[in-house]
Short mmCIF file of C-alpha atoms and ligand atoms in Angstrom, two decimals:
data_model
loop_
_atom_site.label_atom_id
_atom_site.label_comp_id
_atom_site.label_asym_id
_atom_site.label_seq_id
_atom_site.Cartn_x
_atom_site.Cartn_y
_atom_site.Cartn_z
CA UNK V 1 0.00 0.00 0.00
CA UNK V 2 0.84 3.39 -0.20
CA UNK V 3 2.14 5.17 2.81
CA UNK V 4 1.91 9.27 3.11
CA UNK V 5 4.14 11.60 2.50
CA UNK V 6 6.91 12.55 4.93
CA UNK V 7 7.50 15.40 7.10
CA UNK V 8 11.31 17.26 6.69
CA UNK V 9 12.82 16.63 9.83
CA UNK V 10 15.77 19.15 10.51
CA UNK V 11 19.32 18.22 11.51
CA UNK V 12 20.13 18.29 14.82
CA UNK V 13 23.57 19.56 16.16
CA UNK V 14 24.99 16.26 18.68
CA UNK V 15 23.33 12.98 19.26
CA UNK V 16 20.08 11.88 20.74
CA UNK V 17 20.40 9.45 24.10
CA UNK V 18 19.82 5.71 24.12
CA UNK V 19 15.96 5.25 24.65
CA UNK V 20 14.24 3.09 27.45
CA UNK V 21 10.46 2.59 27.42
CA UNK V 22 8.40 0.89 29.51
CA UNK V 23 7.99 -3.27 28.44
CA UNK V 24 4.05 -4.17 28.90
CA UNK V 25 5.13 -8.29 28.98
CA UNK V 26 7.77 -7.26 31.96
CA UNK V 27 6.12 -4.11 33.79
CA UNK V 28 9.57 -2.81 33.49
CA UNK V 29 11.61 0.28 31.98
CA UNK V 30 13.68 -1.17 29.40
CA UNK V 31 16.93 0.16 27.47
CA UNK V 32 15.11 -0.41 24.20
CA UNK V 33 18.83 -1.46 22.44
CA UNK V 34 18.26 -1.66 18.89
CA UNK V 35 21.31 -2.21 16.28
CA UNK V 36 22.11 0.05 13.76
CA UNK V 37 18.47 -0.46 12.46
CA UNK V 38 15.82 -0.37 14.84
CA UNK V 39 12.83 -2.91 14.27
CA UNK V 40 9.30 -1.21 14.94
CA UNK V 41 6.07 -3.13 14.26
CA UNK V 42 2.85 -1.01 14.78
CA UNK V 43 -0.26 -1.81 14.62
CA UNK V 44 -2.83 0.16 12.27
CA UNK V 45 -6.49 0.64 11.64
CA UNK V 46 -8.94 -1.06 10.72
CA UNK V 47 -10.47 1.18 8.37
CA UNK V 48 -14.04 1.58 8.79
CA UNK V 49 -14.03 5.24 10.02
CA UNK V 50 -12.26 8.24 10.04
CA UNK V 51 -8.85 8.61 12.72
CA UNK V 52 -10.05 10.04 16.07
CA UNK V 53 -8.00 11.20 18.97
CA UNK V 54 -7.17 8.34 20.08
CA UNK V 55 -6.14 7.35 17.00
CA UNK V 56 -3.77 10.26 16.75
CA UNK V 57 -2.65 9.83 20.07
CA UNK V 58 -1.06 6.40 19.87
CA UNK V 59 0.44 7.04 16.18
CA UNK V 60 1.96 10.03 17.75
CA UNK V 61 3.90 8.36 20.77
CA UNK V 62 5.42 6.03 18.22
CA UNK V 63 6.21 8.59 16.38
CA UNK V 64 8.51 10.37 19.39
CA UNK V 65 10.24 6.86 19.20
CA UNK V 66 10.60 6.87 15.80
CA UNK V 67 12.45 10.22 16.15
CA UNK V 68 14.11 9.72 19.23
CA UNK V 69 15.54 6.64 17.87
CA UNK V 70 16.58 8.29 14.56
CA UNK V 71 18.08 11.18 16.65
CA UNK V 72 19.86 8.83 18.33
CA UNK V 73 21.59 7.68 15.16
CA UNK V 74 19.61 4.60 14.61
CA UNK V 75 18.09 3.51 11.06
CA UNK V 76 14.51 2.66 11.63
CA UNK V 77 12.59 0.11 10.03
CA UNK V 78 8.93 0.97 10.55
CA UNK V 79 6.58 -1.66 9.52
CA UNK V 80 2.66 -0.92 10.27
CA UNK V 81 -0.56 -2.65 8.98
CA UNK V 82 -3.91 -1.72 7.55
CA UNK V 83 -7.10 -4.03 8.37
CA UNK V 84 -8.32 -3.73 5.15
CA UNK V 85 -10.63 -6.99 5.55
CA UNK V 86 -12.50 -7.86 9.12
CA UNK V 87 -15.80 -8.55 10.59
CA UNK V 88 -16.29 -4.51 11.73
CA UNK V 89 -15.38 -3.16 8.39
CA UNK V 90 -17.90 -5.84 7.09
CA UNK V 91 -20.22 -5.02 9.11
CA UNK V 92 -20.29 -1.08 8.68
CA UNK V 93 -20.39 -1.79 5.31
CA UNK V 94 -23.53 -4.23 5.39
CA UNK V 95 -25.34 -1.82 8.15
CA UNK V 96 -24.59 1.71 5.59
CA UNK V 97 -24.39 -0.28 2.51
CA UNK V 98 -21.46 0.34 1.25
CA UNK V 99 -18.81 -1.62 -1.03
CA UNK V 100 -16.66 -2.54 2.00
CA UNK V 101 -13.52 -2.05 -0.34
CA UNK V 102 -14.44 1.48 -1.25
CA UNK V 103 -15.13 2.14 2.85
CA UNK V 104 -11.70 0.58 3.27
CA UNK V 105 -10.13 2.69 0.46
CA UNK V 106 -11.90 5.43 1.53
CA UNK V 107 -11.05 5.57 5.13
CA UNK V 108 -7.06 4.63 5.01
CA UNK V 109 -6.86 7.83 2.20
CA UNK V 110 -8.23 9.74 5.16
CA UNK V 111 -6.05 8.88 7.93
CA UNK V 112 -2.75 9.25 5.53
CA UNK V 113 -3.88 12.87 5.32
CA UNK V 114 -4.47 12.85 9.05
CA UNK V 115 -1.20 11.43 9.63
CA UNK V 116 0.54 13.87 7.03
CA UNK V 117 -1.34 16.83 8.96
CA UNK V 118 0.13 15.31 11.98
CA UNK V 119 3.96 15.18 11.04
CA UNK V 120 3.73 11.72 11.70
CA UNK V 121 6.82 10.08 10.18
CA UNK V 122 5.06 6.99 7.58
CA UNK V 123 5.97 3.60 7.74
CA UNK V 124 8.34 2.43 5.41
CA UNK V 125 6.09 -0.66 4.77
CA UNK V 126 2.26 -0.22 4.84
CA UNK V 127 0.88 -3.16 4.59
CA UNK V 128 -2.92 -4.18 3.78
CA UNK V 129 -4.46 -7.52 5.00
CA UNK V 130 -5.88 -7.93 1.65
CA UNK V 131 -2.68 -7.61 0.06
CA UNK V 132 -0.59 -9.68 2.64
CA UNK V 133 -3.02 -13.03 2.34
CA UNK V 134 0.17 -14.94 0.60
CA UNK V 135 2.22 -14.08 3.74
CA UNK V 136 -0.42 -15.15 5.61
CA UNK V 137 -1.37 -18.32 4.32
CA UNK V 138 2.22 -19.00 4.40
CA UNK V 139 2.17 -18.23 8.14
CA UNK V 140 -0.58 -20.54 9.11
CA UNK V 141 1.09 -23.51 6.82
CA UNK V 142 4.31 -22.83 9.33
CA UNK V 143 1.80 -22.73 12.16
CA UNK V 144 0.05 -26.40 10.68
CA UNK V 145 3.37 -27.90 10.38
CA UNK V 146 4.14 -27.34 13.57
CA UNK V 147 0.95 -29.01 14.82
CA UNK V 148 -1.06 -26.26 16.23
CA UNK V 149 -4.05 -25.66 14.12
CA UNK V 150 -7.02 -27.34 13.82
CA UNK V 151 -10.41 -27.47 11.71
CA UNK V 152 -13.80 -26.13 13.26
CA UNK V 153 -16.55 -26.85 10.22
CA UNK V 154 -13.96 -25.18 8.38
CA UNK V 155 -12.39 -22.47 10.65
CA UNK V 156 -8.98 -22.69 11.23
CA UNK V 157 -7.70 -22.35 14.71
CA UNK V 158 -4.72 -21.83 16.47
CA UNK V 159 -4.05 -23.72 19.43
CA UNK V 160 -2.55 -21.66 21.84
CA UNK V 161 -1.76 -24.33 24.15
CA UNK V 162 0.85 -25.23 21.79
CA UNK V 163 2.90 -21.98 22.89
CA UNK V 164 3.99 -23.39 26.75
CA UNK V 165 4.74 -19.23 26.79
CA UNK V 166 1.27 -18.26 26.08
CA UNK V 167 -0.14 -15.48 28.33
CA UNK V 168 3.65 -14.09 28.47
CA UNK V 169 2.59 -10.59 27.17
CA UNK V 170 -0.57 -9.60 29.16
CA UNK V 171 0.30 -11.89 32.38
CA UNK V 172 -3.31 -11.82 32.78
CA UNK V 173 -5.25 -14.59 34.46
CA UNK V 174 -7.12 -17.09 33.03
CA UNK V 175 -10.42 -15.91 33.34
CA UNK V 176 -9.48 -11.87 32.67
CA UNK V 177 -8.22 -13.66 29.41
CA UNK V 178 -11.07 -15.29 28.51
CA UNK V 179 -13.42 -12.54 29.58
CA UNK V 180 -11.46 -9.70 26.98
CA UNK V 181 -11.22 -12.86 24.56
CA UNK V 182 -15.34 -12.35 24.08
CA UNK V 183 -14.76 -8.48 24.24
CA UNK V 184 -12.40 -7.77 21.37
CA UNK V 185 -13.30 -9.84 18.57
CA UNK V 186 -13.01 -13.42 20.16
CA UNK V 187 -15.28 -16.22 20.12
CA UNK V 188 -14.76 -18.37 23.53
CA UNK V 189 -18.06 -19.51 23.61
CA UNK V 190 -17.97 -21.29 20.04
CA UNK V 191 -18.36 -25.18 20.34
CA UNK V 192 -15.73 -27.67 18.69
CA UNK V 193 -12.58 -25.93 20.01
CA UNK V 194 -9.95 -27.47 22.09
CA UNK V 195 -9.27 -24.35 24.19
CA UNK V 196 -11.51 -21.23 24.90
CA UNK V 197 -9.13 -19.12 23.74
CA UNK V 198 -7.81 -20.57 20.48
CA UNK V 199 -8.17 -18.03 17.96
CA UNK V 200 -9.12 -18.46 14.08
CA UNK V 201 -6.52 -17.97 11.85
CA UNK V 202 -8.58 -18.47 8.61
CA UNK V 203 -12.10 -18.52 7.98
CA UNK V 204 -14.04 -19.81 5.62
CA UNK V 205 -16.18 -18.38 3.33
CA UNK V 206 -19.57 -16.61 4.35
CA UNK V 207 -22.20 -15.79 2.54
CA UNK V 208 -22.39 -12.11 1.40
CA UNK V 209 -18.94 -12.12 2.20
CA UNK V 210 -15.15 -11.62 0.49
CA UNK V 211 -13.28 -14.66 0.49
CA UNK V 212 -10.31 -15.37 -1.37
CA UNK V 213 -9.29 -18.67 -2.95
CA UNK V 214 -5.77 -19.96 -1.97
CA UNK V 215 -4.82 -23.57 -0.16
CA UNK V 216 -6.20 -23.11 2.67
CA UNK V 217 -9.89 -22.85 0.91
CA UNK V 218 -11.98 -20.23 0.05
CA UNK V 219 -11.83 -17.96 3.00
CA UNK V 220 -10.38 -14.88 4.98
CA UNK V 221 -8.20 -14.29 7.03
CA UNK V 222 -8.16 -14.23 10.94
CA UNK V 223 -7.44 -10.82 12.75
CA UNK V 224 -3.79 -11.64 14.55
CA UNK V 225 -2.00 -13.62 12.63
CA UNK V 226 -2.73 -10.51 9.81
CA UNK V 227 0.10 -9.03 12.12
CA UNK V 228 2.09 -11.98 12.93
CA UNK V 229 2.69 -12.58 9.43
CA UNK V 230 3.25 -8.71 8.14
CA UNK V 231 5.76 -8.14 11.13
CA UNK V 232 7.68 -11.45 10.55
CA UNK V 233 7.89 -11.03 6.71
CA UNK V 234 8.69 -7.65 6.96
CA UNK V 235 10.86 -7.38 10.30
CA UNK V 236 11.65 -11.13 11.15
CA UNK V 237 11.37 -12.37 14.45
CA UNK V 238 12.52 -10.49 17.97
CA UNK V 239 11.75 -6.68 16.42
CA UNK V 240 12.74 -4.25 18.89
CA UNK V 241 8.99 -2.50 19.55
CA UNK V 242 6.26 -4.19 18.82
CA UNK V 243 3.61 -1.15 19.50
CA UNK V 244 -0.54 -0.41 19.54
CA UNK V 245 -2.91 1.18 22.15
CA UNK V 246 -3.41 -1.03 25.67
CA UNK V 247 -6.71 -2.29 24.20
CA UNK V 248 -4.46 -4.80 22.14
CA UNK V 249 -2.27 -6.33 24.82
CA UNK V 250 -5.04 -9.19 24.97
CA UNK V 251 -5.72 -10.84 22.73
CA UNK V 252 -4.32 -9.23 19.91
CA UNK V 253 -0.50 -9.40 21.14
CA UNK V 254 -0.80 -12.22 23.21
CA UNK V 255 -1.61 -14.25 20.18
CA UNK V 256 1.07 -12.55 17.83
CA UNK V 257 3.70 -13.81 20.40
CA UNK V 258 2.30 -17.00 20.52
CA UNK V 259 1.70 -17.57 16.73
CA UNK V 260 5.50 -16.22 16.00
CA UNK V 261 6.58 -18.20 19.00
CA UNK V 262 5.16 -21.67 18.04
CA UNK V 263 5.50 -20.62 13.69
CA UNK V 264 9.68 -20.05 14.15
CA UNK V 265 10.87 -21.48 17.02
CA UNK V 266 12.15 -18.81 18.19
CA UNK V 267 11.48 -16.15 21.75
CA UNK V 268 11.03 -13.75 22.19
CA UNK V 269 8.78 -11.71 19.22
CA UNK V 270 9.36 -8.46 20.58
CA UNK V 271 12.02 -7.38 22.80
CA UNK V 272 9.88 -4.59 24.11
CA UNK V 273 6.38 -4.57 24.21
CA UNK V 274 4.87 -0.55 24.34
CA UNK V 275 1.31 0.37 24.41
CA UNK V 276 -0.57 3.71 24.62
CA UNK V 277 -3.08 4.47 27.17
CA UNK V 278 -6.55 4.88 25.97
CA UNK V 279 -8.39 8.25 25.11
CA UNK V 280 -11.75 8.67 26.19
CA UNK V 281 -14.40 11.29 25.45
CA UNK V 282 -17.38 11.73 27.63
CA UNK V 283 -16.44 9.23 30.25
CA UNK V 284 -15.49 6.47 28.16
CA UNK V 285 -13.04 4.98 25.94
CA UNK V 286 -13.22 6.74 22.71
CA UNK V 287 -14.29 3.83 19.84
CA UNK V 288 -15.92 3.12 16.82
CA UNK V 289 -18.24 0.98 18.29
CA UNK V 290 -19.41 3.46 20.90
CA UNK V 291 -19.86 6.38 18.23
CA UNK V 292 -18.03 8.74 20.96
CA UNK V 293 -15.25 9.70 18.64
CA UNK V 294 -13.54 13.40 17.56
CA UNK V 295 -12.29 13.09 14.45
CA UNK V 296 -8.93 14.61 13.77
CA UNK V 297 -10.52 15.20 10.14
CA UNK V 298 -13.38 17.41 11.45
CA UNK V 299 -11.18 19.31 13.90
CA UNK V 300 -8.99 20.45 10.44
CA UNK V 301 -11.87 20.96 8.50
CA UNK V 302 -13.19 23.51 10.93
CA UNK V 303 -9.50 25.34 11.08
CA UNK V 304 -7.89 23.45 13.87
CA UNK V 305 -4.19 23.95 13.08
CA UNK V 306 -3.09 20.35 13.30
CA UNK V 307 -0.14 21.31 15.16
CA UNK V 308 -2.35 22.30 18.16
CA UNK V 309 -3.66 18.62 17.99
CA UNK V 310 -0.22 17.31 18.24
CA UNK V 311 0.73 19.49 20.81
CA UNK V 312 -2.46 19.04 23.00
CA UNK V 313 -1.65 14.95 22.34
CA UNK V 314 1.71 15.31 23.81
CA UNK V 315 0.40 17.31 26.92
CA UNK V 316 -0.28 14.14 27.97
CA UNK V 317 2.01 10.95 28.85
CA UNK V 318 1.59 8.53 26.41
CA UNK V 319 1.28 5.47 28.59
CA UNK V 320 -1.64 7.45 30.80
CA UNK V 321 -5.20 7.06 30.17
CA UNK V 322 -7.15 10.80 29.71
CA UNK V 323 -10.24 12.59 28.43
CA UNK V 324 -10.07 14.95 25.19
CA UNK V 325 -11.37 17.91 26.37
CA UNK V 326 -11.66 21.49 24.06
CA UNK V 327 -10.46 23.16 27.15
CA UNK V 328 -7.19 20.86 26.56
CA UNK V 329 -7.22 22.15 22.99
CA UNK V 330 -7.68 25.22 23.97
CA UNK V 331 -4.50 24.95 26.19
CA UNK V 332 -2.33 23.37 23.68
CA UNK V 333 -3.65 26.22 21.25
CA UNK V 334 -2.19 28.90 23.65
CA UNK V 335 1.32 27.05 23.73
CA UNK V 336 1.59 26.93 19.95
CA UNK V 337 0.70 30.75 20.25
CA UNK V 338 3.47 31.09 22.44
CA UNK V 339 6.27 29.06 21.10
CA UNK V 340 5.62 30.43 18.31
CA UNK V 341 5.86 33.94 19.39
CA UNK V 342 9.56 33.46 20.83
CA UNK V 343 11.06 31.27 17.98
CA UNK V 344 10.96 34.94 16.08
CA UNK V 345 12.43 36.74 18.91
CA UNK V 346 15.49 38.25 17.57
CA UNK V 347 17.56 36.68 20.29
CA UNK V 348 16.81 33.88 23.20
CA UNK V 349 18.21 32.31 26.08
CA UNK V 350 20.89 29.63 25.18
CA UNK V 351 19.03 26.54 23.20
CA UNK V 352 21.45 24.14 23.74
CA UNK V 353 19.91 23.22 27.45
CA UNK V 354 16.54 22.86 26.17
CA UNK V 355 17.95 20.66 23.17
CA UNK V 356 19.58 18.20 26.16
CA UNK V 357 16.52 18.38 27.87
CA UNK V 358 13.93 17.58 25.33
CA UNK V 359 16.12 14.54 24.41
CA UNK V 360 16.64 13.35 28.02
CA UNK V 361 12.91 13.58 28.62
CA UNK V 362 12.16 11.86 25.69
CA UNK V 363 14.70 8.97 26.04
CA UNK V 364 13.29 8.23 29.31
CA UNK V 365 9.96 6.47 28.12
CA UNK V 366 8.62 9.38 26.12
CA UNK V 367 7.60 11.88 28.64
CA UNK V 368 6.49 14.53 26.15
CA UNK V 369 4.77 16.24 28.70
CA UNK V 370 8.08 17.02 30.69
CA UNK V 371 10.07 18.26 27.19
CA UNK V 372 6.69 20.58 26.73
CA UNK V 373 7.74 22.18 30.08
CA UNK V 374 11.44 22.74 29.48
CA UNK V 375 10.02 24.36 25.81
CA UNK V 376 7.45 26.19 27.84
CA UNK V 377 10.64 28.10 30.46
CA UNK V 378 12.78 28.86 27.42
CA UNK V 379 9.31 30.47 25.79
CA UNK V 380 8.36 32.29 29.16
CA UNK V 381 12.02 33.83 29.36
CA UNK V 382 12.40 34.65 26.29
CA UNK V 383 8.59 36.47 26.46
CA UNK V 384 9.77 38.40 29.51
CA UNK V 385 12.80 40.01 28.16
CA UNK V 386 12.09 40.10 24.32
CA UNK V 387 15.69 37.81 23.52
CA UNK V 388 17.13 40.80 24.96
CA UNK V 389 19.03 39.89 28.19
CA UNK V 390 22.42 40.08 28.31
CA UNK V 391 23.81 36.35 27.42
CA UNK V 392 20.58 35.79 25.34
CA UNK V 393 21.99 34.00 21.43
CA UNK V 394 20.36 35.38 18.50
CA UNK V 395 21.00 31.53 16.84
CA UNK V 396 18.87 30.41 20.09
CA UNK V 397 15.31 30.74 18.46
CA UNK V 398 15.83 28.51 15.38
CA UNK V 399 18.03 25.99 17.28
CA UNK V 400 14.71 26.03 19.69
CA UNK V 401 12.35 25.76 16.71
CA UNK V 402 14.45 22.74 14.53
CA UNK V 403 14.27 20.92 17.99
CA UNK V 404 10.85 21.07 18.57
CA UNK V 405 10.64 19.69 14.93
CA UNK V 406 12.63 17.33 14.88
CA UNK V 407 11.55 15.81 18.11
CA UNK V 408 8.00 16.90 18.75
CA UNK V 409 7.32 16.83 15.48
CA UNK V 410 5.77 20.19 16.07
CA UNK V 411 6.22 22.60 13.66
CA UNK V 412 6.62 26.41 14.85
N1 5CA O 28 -6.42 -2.84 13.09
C1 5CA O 28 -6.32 -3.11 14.49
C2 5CA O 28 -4.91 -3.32 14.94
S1 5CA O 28 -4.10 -4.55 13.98
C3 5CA O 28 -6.95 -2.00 15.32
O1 5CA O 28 -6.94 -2.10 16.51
N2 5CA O 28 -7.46 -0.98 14.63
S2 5CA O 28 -8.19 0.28 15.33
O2 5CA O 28 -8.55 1.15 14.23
O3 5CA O 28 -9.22 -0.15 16.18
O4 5CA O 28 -7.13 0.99 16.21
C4 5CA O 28 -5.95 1.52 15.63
C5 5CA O 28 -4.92 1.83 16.72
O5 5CA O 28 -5.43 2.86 17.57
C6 5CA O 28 -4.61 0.65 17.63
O6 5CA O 28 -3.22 0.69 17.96
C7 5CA O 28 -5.45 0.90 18.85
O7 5CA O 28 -4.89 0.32 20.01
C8 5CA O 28 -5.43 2.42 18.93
N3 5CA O 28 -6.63 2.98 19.58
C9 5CA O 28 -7.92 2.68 19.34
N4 5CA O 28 -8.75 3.40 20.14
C10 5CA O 28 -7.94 4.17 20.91
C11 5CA O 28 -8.17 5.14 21.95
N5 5CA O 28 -9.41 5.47 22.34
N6 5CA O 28 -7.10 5.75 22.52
C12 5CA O 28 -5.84 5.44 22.12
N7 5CA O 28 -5.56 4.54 21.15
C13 5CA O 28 -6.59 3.91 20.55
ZN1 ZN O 29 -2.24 -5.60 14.82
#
């Protein structure tokens, strides 16, 4: 698939410091360690509506990797999915109806723009599920050699006993596990498998439905091991991040581990699992499902400057859970105002500080909000004496400006 066009990102005088993040599977901070090419696997949308906030706010935080890892002198590898084929896309287009291919087409063309309006570094491989069925059906043959799939009147499921690791990821109980199974996509309750949790990795044809011939029958594929088998093609197996929002440490994770796990051999998938907190709206999780969604989309279309957006995203910690707000918008709208204001002062307070700081704060798990405040007390000092105090440097204001570019992504 196409990706979107990418954002200039300006050089940077020095080096960027080694990045840690905090490891869902272990609960720990981790030195994230890549080689010279950092391996980054996230996931992407399934494209049955336009991006909203929360949305934006998890492509974001991978994005501060993406730069803080680049600024660190790393080549990165960034592999996310689209998916283009699954039972919600389906059913949107059945309930509205819609050719679920044009909704699909429709919908990704949307978010590049969103993304491109966001700064947001692209992938270099973007990868539809539609177009990756050849990986995939390669995938599950590894997975049916290995003697951990079986039939269901045609399904084909993945045992996940077969992984002794399975449950590595989440750590989550049994019964949490099955419970979230039902939640996200699942089917626990379905009669004929071996486990409750085993997961279908092909299914076959439906009526009213798009199937694709290949030899594992007429059929599409299952939701996880769409992932499994575009990270492992694309990245191979133990990729530095593997990355989404928290909503897809169980299942969706769990079961990538387990299906790369049991498919090569080999442990772990990803050295470093990351996930981004969930934004709500109106007291709950903002989703498709629930209709409670702010488009990024509408918020341009009415004159948002997207850089606001990004900037009221990274007033919060990726890894927390918060509300969108317009009074948080209105906030972040303010900063830009401000920033702005100083990166044409004629002279500023020494940059080089606030360069060391913004990369400290970011290599320590991505705490935007912390590089926003050492940004803010350049901003406030140059704003009280107009860049005119006596050690103030007149190259201070663009150094300022090509670092919160580079690594905020925020353009000034
Ligand atoms: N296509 C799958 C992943 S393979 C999927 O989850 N698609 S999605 O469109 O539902 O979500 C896309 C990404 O946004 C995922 O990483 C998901 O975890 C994240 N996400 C979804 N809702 C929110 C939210 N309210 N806040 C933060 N991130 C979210
Ligand atoms: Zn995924």
């Amino acid at each position: 698939m196409q990706s979107w066009r990418a954002p200039s990102v300006p050089a940077l005088p020095g080096r960027g410091l080694p990045v840690s993040m905090h490891d869902t599977a272990t609960g720990e901070l981790r030195a994230t360690a890549p080689g010279p090419t950092a391996r980054l696997y996230v996931c992407g949308i399934t494209p049955y509506d336009a991006t909203h906030m929360g949305h934006a706010a998890t492509y974001v935080a991978f994005d501060l990797l993406v730069r803080a890892w680049r600024d660190a002198g790393h080549d990165v590898h960034y592999v996310q999915n689209v998916t283009d084929v699954d039972d919600p896309l389906l059913v949107r287009a059945a309930e509205t109806g819609q050719d679920w291919q044009a909704v699909a087409d429709r919908e990704t063309e949307l978010f590049r723009a969103d993304m491109a309006a966001l700064r947001v570094l692209p992938p270099r491989d973007y990868i539809g599920a539609v177009e990756a069925i050849p990986l995939i059906v390669q995938y599950v043959e590894r997975l049916r050699a290995a003697g951990a799939v079986y039939d269901v009147d045609g399904d084909l499921y993945f045992a996940v006993r077969s992984d002794p690791r399975f449950g590595a990821v989440s750590g989550l109980p049994e019964a949490d596990m099955v419970a979230l199974f039902g939640e996200r996509g699942g089917d626990p309750q379905r009669t004929g498998k071996k486990d409750p949790l085993d997961c279908v990795l092909w299914q076959a044809e439906r009526p009213g439905e798009p199937a694709w011939t290949t030899p594992l029958g007429r059929g599409r594929p299952g939701w996880h091991i769409e992932c499994t088998a575009i990270a492992l093609s694309y990245l191979g197996m133990t990729i530095d991040v593997q990355g989404g929002g928290s909503d897809l440490v169980f299942p969706h994770h769990e079961m990538g581990a387990s299906e790369a796990h049991v498919a090569t051999g080999e442990w772990p998938y990803a050295r470093t699992y990351v996930h981004a907190g969930m934004v709500g709206y109106q007291g709950e999780k903002m989703s498709k499902s629930k209709g409670n969604l702010v488009f990024v989309s509408a918020l341009r279309d009415g004159g948002t400057d997207p850089m606001a957006l990004r900037l009221a995203l990274l007033g919060n910690h990726y890894r927390t859970d918060w509300e969108w707000t317009d009074a948080e918008l209105g906030e972040a709208e303010q900063r830009l105002t401000r920033w702005r204001a100083a990166c044409v002062a004629p002279a500023g307070p020494p940059a080089a500080p606030v360069l060391a700081d913004i990369r400290r704060h970011l290599a320590d798990d991505l705490d935007a909000p912390r590089a926003l405040a050492a940004v803010d007390a350049w901003a406030e000092r140059v704003r009280l004496t107009g860049g005119s105090a006596g050690h103030d440097d007149p190259a201070a204001p663009a150094l300022v400006r090509d670092a919160v570019d580079a690594l905020l992504g925020v353009r000034l």
